[in-house]
Amino acid sequence: MKGLFGLFAQSPWKPLNQHMQKSYECVGLVRPITEAFLDGKTEEVERLFKTVTRVEHEADLIKDQIRDQMPKSLFMSVDRRDFLVLLASQDAIPDLVEDLGMLYMIRPHTKLPDELRSPFNDLLDATLRVVDWTKKVLEELDTLVEASFSGSPREQALQAIDEAGKLEHEADVAAYRFARMLYQHEELMSPLDIIMLSKIERTLSSLANAAERVCKQLRLIVAK
């Protein structure tokens, strides 16, 4: 890991990219662990959750080393505080993936009625669209930095950030629809099922919000 932070001599964005890659390794586990949970595959949920916790911990280690080894006097193309806020915003994504997996582990036999499968899948899809779009935005950071946050790359980044806001709104709508249908069909579930599904819905919503916050923080950096 030591060699990674020698990159600070060239650019602080490269370590951030390493953290982003690890964070999205965690995101890649959201759909398979959710599908295993919905299908009642307890052992598969446990196996995937172990992977989630390992990858999330690795992301934390990168985050902590960035913070610890980032010189206060480092000449950067961006304010040091803005950079660290962007890092913290990005780090919320793997944290929430771990929170989601923990919910699946706490009550693995939670029942999702067939009537709620479609709206739940809509919520999952909408959430992952926001998160995946944010990854695409972050992958253009090198181009943006090389352009000194100006010109055509800047305009393209701002447009992409606006799109993230639209996608997050769609995720909000999907979350509302699922929550409404959850209570419309409450007679099909136990109170504990309803509580757990509500927590899952809120965690997915938080994941979409976290991805949008990354884009909002990037907008602040680009706009300066």
PDB file of C-alpha atoms in Angstrom:
ATOM      1  CA  MET A   1       0.000   0.000   0.000  1.00  0.00           C
ATOM      2  CA  LYS A   2       2.988   2.324   0.634  1.00  0.00           C
ATOM      3  CA  GLY A   3       3.691   2.658  -3.098  1.00  0.00           C
ATOM      4  CA  LEU A   4       0.164   3.880  -3.706  1.00  0.00           C
ATOM      5  CA  PHE A   5       0.677   7.006  -1.680  1.00  0.00           C
ATOM      6  CA  GLY A   6       3.888   7.879  -3.448  1.00  0.00           C
ATOM      7  CA  LEU A   7       1.447   8.913  -6.148  1.00  0.00           C
ATOM      8  CA  PHE A   8       0.636  12.005  -4.092  1.00  0.00           C
ATOM      9  CA  ALA A   9       3.863  13.460  -5.455  1.00  0.00           C
ATOM     10  CA  GLN A  10       2.157  13.457  -8.858  1.00  0.00           C
ATOM     11  CA  SER A  11      -1.546  13.792  -8.129  1.00  0.00           C
ATOM     12  CA  PRO A  12      -3.899  13.269  -5.165  1.00  0.00           C
ATOM     13  CA  TRP A  13      -6.542  12.060  -7.589  1.00  0.00           C
ATOM     14  CA  LYS A  14      -4.831   8.748  -8.234  1.00  0.00           C
ATOM     15  CA  PRO A  15      -5.246   7.496  -4.634  1.00  0.00           C
ATOM     16  CA  LEU A  16      -8.851   8.727  -4.760  1.00  0.00           C
ATOM     17  CA  ASN A  17      -9.324   6.625  -7.881  1.00  0.00           C
ATOM     18  CA  GLN A  18      -7.946   3.591  -6.025  1.00  0.00           C
ATOM     19  CA  HIS A  19     -10.536   4.165  -3.301  1.00  0.00           C
ATOM     20  CA  MET A  20     -13.262   4.578  -5.918  1.00  0.00           C
ATOM     21  CA  GLN A  21     -12.365   1.278  -7.554  1.00  0.00           C
ATOM     22  CA  LYS A  22     -12.507  -0.521  -4.208  1.00  0.00           C
ATOM     23  CA  SER A  23     -15.806   1.165  -3.319  1.00  0.00           C
ATOM     24  CA  TYR A  24     -17.389   0.003  -6.544  1.00  0.00           C
ATOM     25  CA  GLU A  25     -16.086  -3.498  -6.046  1.00  0.00           C
ATOM     26  CA  CYS A  26     -18.402  -3.409  -3.043  1.00  0.00           C
ATOM     27  CA  VAL A  27     -21.265  -1.987  -5.125  1.00  0.00           C
ATOM     28  CA  GLY A  28     -20.900  -4.890  -7.544  1.00  0.00           C
ATOM     29  CA  LEU A  29     -22.070  -7.201  -4.754  1.00  0.00           C
ATOM     30  CA  VAL A  30     -25.379  -5.395  -4.143  1.00  0.00           C
ATOM     31  CA  ARG A  31     -27.415  -7.189  -6.773  1.00  0.00           C
ATOM     32  CA  PRO A  32     -26.136 -10.743  -6.119  1.00  0.00           C
ATOM     33  CA  ILE A  33     -26.535 -10.488  -2.334  1.00  0.00           C
ATOM     34  CA  THR A  34     -30.010  -8.963  -2.745  1.00  0.00           C
ATOM     35  CA  GLU A  35     -31.091 -11.712  -5.121  1.00  0.00           C
ATOM     36  CA  ALA A  36     -29.741 -14.362  -2.746  1.00  0.00           C
ATOM     37  CA  PHE A  37     -31.681 -12.730   0.100  1.00  0.00           C
ATOM     38  CA  LEU A  38     -34.929 -12.623  -1.872  1.00  0.00           C
ATOM     39  CA  ASP A  39     -34.502 -16.251  -2.932  1.00  0.00           C
ATOM     40  CA  GLY A  40     -33.940 -17.360   0.663  1.00  0.00           C
ATOM     41  CA  LYS A  41     -30.387 -18.576  -0.027  1.00  0.00           C
ATOM     42  CA  THR A  42     -29.050 -18.002   3.472  1.00  0.00           C
ATOM     43  CA  GLU A  43     -25.641 -19.572   2.943  1.00  0.00           C
ATOM     44  CA  GLU A  44     -25.087 -17.524  -0.200  1.00  0.00           C
ATOM     45  CA  VAL A  45     -26.056 -14.353   1.670  1.00  0.00           C
ATOM     46  CA  GLU A  46     -23.533 -15.206   4.385  1.00  0.00           C
ATOM     47  CA  ARG A  47     -20.796 -15.890   1.844  1.00  0.00           C
ATOM     48  CA  LEU A  48     -21.415 -12.670  -0.041  1.00  0.00           C
ATOM     49  CA  PHE A  49     -21.664 -10.646   3.157  1.00  0.00           C
ATOM     50  CA  LYS A  50     -18.208 -11.823   4.199  1.00  0.00           C
ATOM     51  CA  THR A  51     -16.920 -10.524   0.885  1.00  0.00           C
ATOM     52  CA  VAL A  52     -18.758  -7.226   1.360  1.00  0.00           C
ATOM     53  CA  THR A  53     -17.233  -6.683   4.803  1.00  0.00           C
ATOM     54  CA  ARG A  54     -13.744  -7.541   3.537  1.00  0.00           C
ATOM     55  CA  VAL A  55     -13.955  -5.174   0.577  1.00  0.00           C
ATOM     56  CA  GLU A  56     -15.512  -2.392   2.674  1.00  0.00           C
ATOM     57  CA  HIS A  57     -12.665  -2.742   5.164  1.00  0.00           C
ATOM     58  CA  GLU A  58     -10.130  -2.500   2.350  1.00  0.00           C
ATOM     59  CA  ALA A  59     -11.828   0.700   1.167  1.00  0.00           C
ATOM     60  CA  ASP A  60     -11.609   2.049   4.723  1.00  0.00           C
ATOM     61  CA  LEU A  61      -7.894   1.311   4.852  1.00  0.00           C
ATOM     62  CA  ILE A  62      -7.310   3.245   1.642  1.00  0.00           C
ATOM     63  CA  LYS A  63      -9.430   6.137   2.929  1.00  0.00           C
ATOM     64  CA  ASP A  64      -7.553   6.273   6.236  1.00  0.00           C
ATOM     65  CA  GLN A  65      -4.158   6.192   4.568  1.00  0.00           C
ATOM     66  CA  ILE A  66      -5.156   8.966   2.187  1.00  0.00           C
ATOM     67  CA  ARG A  67      -6.141  11.096   5.168  1.00  0.00           C
ATOM     68  CA  ASP A  68      -3.081  10.206   7.229  1.00  0.00           C
ATOM     69  CA  GLN A  69      -0.474  10.596   4.503  1.00  0.00           C
ATOM     70  CA  MET A  70      -1.859  13.575   2.633  1.00  0.00           C
ATOM     71  CA  PRO A  71       0.529  16.487   3.339  1.00  0.00           C
ATOM     72  CA  LYS A  72      -1.166  19.612   4.630  1.00  0.00           C
ATOM     73  CA  SER A  73       1.079  21.752   2.462  1.00  0.00           C
ATOM     74  CA  LEU A  74       0.461  19.727  -0.688  1.00  0.00           C
ATOM     75  CA  PHE A  75       0.021  21.860  -3.786  1.00  0.00           C
ATOM     76  CA  MET A  76      -3.207  20.702  -5.341  1.00  0.00           C
ATOM     77  CA  SER A  77      -5.563  21.683  -8.118  1.00  0.00           C
ATOM     78  CA  VAL A  78      -8.355  21.661  -5.540  1.00  0.00           C
ATOM     79  CA  ASP A  79      -8.826  22.840  -1.970  1.00  0.00           C
ATOM     80  CA  ARG A  80      -7.609  20.182   0.481  1.00  0.00           C
ATOM     81  CA  ARG A  81     -10.834  20.307   2.500  1.00  0.00           C
ATOM     82  CA  ASP A  82     -12.986  19.919  -0.627  1.00  0.00           C
ATOM     83  CA  PHE A  83     -10.912  16.914  -1.624  1.00  0.00           C
ATOM     84  CA  LEU A  84     -11.355  15.254   1.771  1.00  0.00           C
ATOM     85  CA  VAL A  85     -15.109  15.906   1.738  1.00  0.00           C
ATOM     86  CA  LEU A  86     -15.261  14.238  -1.676  1.00  0.00           C
ATOM     87  CA  LEU A  87     -13.359  11.272  -0.254  1.00  0.00           C
ATOM     88  CA  ALA A  88     -15.747  11.020   2.718  1.00  0.00           C
ATOM     89  CA  SER A  89     -18.764  11.249   0.415  1.00  0.00           C
ATOM     90  CA  GLN A  90     -17.394   8.475  -1.754  1.00  0.00           C
ATOM     91  CA  ASP A  91     -16.613   6.333   1.292  1.00  0.00           C
ATOM     92  CA  ALA A  92     -20.271   6.435   2.368  1.00  0.00           C
ATOM     93  CA  ILE A  93     -21.108   4.193  -0.596  1.00  0.00           C
ATOM     94  CA  PRO A  94     -19.318   1.005   0.572  1.00  0.00           C
ATOM     95  CA  ASP A  95     -20.459   1.744   4.129  1.00  0.00           C
ATOM     96  CA  LEU A  96     -24.088   1.630   3.003  1.00  0.00           C
ATOM     97  CA  VAL A  97     -23.532  -1.538   0.993  1.00  0.00           C
ATOM     98  CA  GLU A  98     -22.275  -3.132   4.199  1.00  0.00           C
ATOM     99  CA  ASP A  99     -25.318  -1.781   6.087  1.00  0.00           C
ATOM    100  CA  LEU A 100     -27.593  -3.349   3.480  1.00  0.00           C
ATOM    101  CA  GLY A 101     -25.847  -6.700   3.747  1.00  0.00           C
ATOM    102  CA  MET A 102     -26.103  -6.546   7.516  1.00  0.00           C
ATOM    103  CA  LEU A 103     -29.877  -6.182   7.248  1.00  0.00           C
ATOM    104  CA  TYR A 104     -29.997  -9.262   5.047  1.00  0.00           C
ATOM    105  CA  MET A 105     -27.970 -11.135   7.650  1.00  0.00           C
ATOM    106  CA  ILE A 106     -30.050 -10.016  10.645  1.00  0.00           C
ATOM    107  CA  ARG A 107     -33.283 -11.541   9.347  1.00  0.00           C
ATOM    108  CA  PRO A 108     -32.474 -13.700   6.326  1.00  0.00           C
ATOM    109  CA  HIS A 109     -35.938 -15.280   6.170  1.00  0.00           C
ATOM    110  CA  THR A 110     -37.788 -11.993   5.690  1.00  0.00           C
ATOM    111  CA  LYS A 111     -40.610 -12.544   3.211  1.00  0.00           C
ATOM    112  CA  LEU A 112     -41.234 -10.247   0.268  1.00  0.00           C
ATOM    113  CA  PRO A 113     -44.712 -10.959  -1.164  1.00  0.00           C
ATOM    114  CA  ASP A 114     -44.993 -11.514  -4.901  1.00  0.00           C
ATOM    115  CA  GLU A 115     -47.102  -8.353  -5.120  1.00  0.00           C
ATOM    116  CA  LEU A 116     -44.068  -6.329  -4.004  1.00  0.00           C
ATOM    117  CA  ARG A 117     -41.400  -7.990  -6.133  1.00  0.00           C
ATOM    118  CA  SER A 118     -41.815  -5.673  -9.109  1.00  0.00           C
ATOM    119  CA  PRO A 119     -41.742  -2.376  -7.165  1.00  0.00           C
ATOM    120  CA  PHE A 120     -38.815  -3.647  -5.098  1.00  0.00           C
ATOM    121  CA  ASN A 121     -36.868  -4.557  -8.232  1.00  0.00           C
ATOM    122  CA  ASP A 122     -37.685  -1.125  -9.649  1.00  0.00           C
ATOM    123  CA  LEU A 123     -36.192   0.436  -6.512  1.00  0.00           C
ATOM    124  CA  LEU A 124     -33.085  -1.730  -6.707  1.00  0.00           C
ATOM    125  CA  ASP A 125     -32.598  -0.940 -10.396  1.00  0.00           C
ATOM    126  CA  ALA A 126     -33.130   2.792  -9.883  1.00  0.00           C
ATOM    127  CA  THR A 127     -30.674   2.855  -6.993  1.00  0.00           C
ATOM    128  CA  LEU A 128     -27.961   1.067  -8.936  1.00  0.00           C
ATOM    129  CA  ARG A 129     -28.476   3.355 -11.929  1.00  0.00           C
ATOM    130  CA  VAL A 130     -27.577   6.358  -9.770  1.00  0.00           C
ATOM    131  CA  VAL A 131     -24.571   4.637  -8.240  1.00  0.00           C
ATOM    132  CA  ASP A 132     -23.302   3.308 -11.568  1.00  0.00           C
ATOM    133  CA  TRP A 133     -23.730   6.714 -13.197  1.00  0.00           C
ATOM    134  CA  THR A 134     -21.695   8.324 -10.439  1.00  0.00           C
ATOM    135  CA  LYS A 135     -18.906   5.859 -11.161  1.00  0.00           C
ATOM    136  CA  LYS A 136     -18.899   6.987 -14.794  1.00  0.00           C
ATOM    137  CA  VAL A 137     -18.630  10.601 -13.651  1.00  0.00           C
ATOM    138  CA  LEU A 138     -15.711   9.787 -11.354  1.00  0.00           C
ATOM    139  CA  GLU A 139     -13.939   7.852 -14.089  1.00  0.00           C
ATOM    140  CA  GLU A 140     -13.688  11.111 -16.052  1.00  0.00           C
ATOM    141  CA  LEU A 141     -11.791  12.839 -13.240  1.00  0.00           C
ATOM    142  CA  ASP A 142      -8.400  12.336 -14.880  1.00  0.00           C
ATOM    143  CA  THR A 143      -9.583  14.129 -18.011  1.00  0.00           C
ATOM    144  CA  LEU A 144     -11.134  16.861 -15.894  1.00  0.00           C
ATOM    145  CA  VAL A 145      -7.960  17.372 -13.864  1.00  0.00           C
ATOM    146  CA  GLU A 146      -5.792  17.469 -16.986  1.00  0.00           C
ATOM    147  CA  ALA A 147      -8.074  20.217 -18.306  1.00  0.00           C
ATOM    148  CA  SER A 148      -7.701  22.130 -15.007  1.00  0.00           C
ATOM    149  CA  PHE A 149     -11.461  21.828 -14.455  1.00  0.00           C
ATOM    150  CA  SER A 150     -12.167  24.014 -17.469  1.00  0.00           C
ATOM    151  CA  GLY A 151     -13.280  23.924 -21.078  1.00  0.00           C
ATOM    152  CA  SER A 152     -15.275  21.127 -22.663  1.00  0.00           C
ATOM    153  CA  PRO A 153     -14.434  18.528 -19.948  1.00  0.00           C
ATOM    154  CA  ARG A 154     -15.867  20.892 -17.334  1.00  0.00           C
ATOM    155  CA  GLU A 155     -19.112  21.377 -19.256  1.00  0.00           C
ATOM    156  CA  GLN A 156     -19.446  17.647 -19.855  1.00  0.00           C
ATOM    157  CA  ALA A 157     -18.857  16.956 -16.166  1.00  0.00           C
ATOM    158  CA  LEU A 158     -21.533  19.450 -15.126  1.00  0.00           C
ATOM    159  CA  GLN A 159     -24.021  17.864 -17.530  1.00  0.00           C
ATOM    160  CA  ALA A 160     -23.213  14.408 -16.174  1.00  0.00           C
ATOM    161  CA  ILE A 161     -23.661  15.673 -12.619  1.00  0.00           C
ATOM    162  CA  ASP A 162     -27.076  17.083 -13.556  1.00  0.00           C
ATOM    163  CA  GLU A 163     -28.023  13.666 -14.930  1.00  0.00           C
ATOM    164  CA  ALA A 164     -27.091  12.081 -11.591  1.00  0.00           C
ATOM    165  CA  GLY A 165     -29.602  14.387  -9.914  1.00  0.00           C
ATOM    166  CA  LYS A 166     -32.329  13.258 -12.308  1.00  0.00           C
ATOM    167  CA  LEU A 167     -31.514   9.606 -11.704  1.00  0.00           C
ATOM    168  CA  GLU A 168     -31.570  10.122  -7.946  1.00  0.00           C
ATOM    169  CA  HIS A 169     -35.031  11.680  -8.254  1.00  0.00           C
ATOM    170  CA  GLU A 170     -36.186   8.574 -10.125  1.00  0.00           C
ATOM    171  CA  ALA A 171     -34.820   6.471  -7.266  1.00  0.00           C
ATOM    172  CA  ASP A 172     -36.772   8.621  -4.795  1.00  0.00           C
ATOM    173  CA  VAL A 173     -39.957   8.009  -6.784  1.00  0.00           C
ATOM    174  CA  ALA A 174     -39.291   4.259  -6.853  1.00  0.00           C
ATOM    175  CA  ALA A 175     -38.689   4.269  -3.085  1.00  0.00           C
ATOM    176  CA  TYR A 176     -41.971   6.092  -2.479  1.00  0.00           C
ATOM    177  CA  ARG A 177     -43.896   3.644  -4.663  1.00  0.00           C
ATOM    178  CA  PHE A 178     -42.408   0.658  -2.879  1.00  0.00           C
ATOM    179  CA  ALA A 179     -43.063   2.131   0.573  1.00  0.00           C
ATOM    180  CA  ARG A 180     -46.661   2.926  -0.343  1.00  0.00           C
ATOM    181  CA  MET A 181     -47.299  -0.575  -1.678  1.00  0.00           C
ATOM    182  CA  LEU A 182     -45.582  -2.107   1.338  1.00  0.00           C
ATOM    183  CA  TYR A 183     -48.241  -0.704   3.638  1.00  0.00           C
ATOM    184  CA  GLN A 184     -51.045  -1.330   1.168  1.00  0.00           C
ATOM    185  CA  HIS A 185     -50.225  -5.042   1.423  1.00  0.00           C
ATOM    186  CA  GLU A 186     -49.307  -5.163   5.088  1.00  0.00           C
ATOM    187  CA  GLU A 187     -51.800  -7.975   5.722  1.00  0.00           C
ATOM    188  CA  LEU A 188     -49.520 -10.284   3.703  1.00  0.00           C
ATOM    189  CA  MET A 189     -46.568  -9.830   6.057  1.00  0.00           C
ATOM    190  CA  SER A 190     -45.655 -10.081   9.690  1.00  0.00           C
ATOM    191  CA  PRO A 191     -44.855  -6.836  11.546  1.00  0.00           C
ATOM    192  CA  LEU A 192     -41.185  -7.836  11.628  1.00  0.00           C
ATOM    193  CA  ASP A 193     -41.168  -8.363   7.861  1.00  0.00           C
ATOM    194  CA  ILE A 194     -42.612  -4.883   7.371  1.00  0.00           C
ATOM    195  CA  ILE A 195     -40.031  -3.337   9.686  1.00  0.00           C
ATOM    196  CA  MET A 196     -37.159  -5.101   7.947  1.00  0.00           C
ATOM    197  CA  LEU A 197     -38.372  -4.264   4.438  1.00  0.00           C
ATOM    198  CA  SER A 198     -38.797  -0.632   5.478  1.00  0.00           C
ATOM    199  CA  LYS A 199     -35.199  -0.569   6.707  1.00  0.00           C
ATOM    200  CA  ILE A 200     -34.013  -2.120   3.448  1.00  0.00           C
ATOM    201  CA  GLU A 201     -35.945   0.472   1.442  1.00  0.00           C
ATOM    202  CA  ARG A 202     -34.407   3.310   3.470  1.00  0.00           C
ATOM    203  CA  THR A 203     -30.910   1.892   3.058  1.00  0.00           C
ATOM    204  CA  LEU A 204     -31.294   1.614  -0.705  1.00  0.00           C
ATOM    205  CA  SER A 205     -32.597   5.185  -0.757  1.00  0.00           C
ATOM    206  CA  SER A 206     -29.600   6.291   1.294  1.00  0.00           C
ATOM    207  CA  LEU A 207     -27.277   4.563  -1.162  1.00  0.00           C
ATOM    208  CA  ALA A 208     -28.793   6.511  -4.056  1.00  0.00           C
ATOM    209  CA  ASN A 209     -28.543   9.723  -2.031  1.00  0.00           C
ATOM    210  CA  ALA A 210     -24.909   9.020  -1.169  1.00  0.00           C
ATOM    211  CA  ALA A 211     -24.038   8.613  -4.839  1.00  0.00           C
ATOM    212  CA  GLU A 212     -25.721  11.901  -5.675  1.00  0.00           C
ATOM    213  CA  ARG A 213     -23.842  13.622  -2.827  1.00  0.00           C
ATOM    214  CA  VAL A 214     -20.565  12.560  -4.432  1.00  0.00           C
ATOM    215  CA  CYS A 215     -21.657  14.313  -7.615  1.00  0.00           C
ATOM    216  CA  LYS A 216     -22.803  17.388  -5.703  1.00  0.00           C
ATOM    217  CA  GLN A 217     -19.436  17.644  -3.978  1.00  0.00           C
ATOM    218  CA  LEU A 218     -17.699  17.274  -7.311  1.00  0.00           C
ATOM    219  CA  ARG A 219     -19.881  20.098  -8.648  1.00  0.00           C
ATOM    220  CA  LEU A 220     -18.616  22.374  -5.870  1.00  0.00           C
ATOM    221  CA  ILE A 221     -15.051  21.558  -6.877  1.00  0.00           C
ATOM    222  CA  VAL A 222     -15.686  22.036 -10.592  1.00  0.00           C
ATOM    223  CA  ALA A 223     -17.601  25.285 -10.078  1.00  0.00           C
ATOM    224  CA  LYS A 224     -14.770  27.002  -8.174  1.00  0.00           C
TER     225      LYS A 224
END
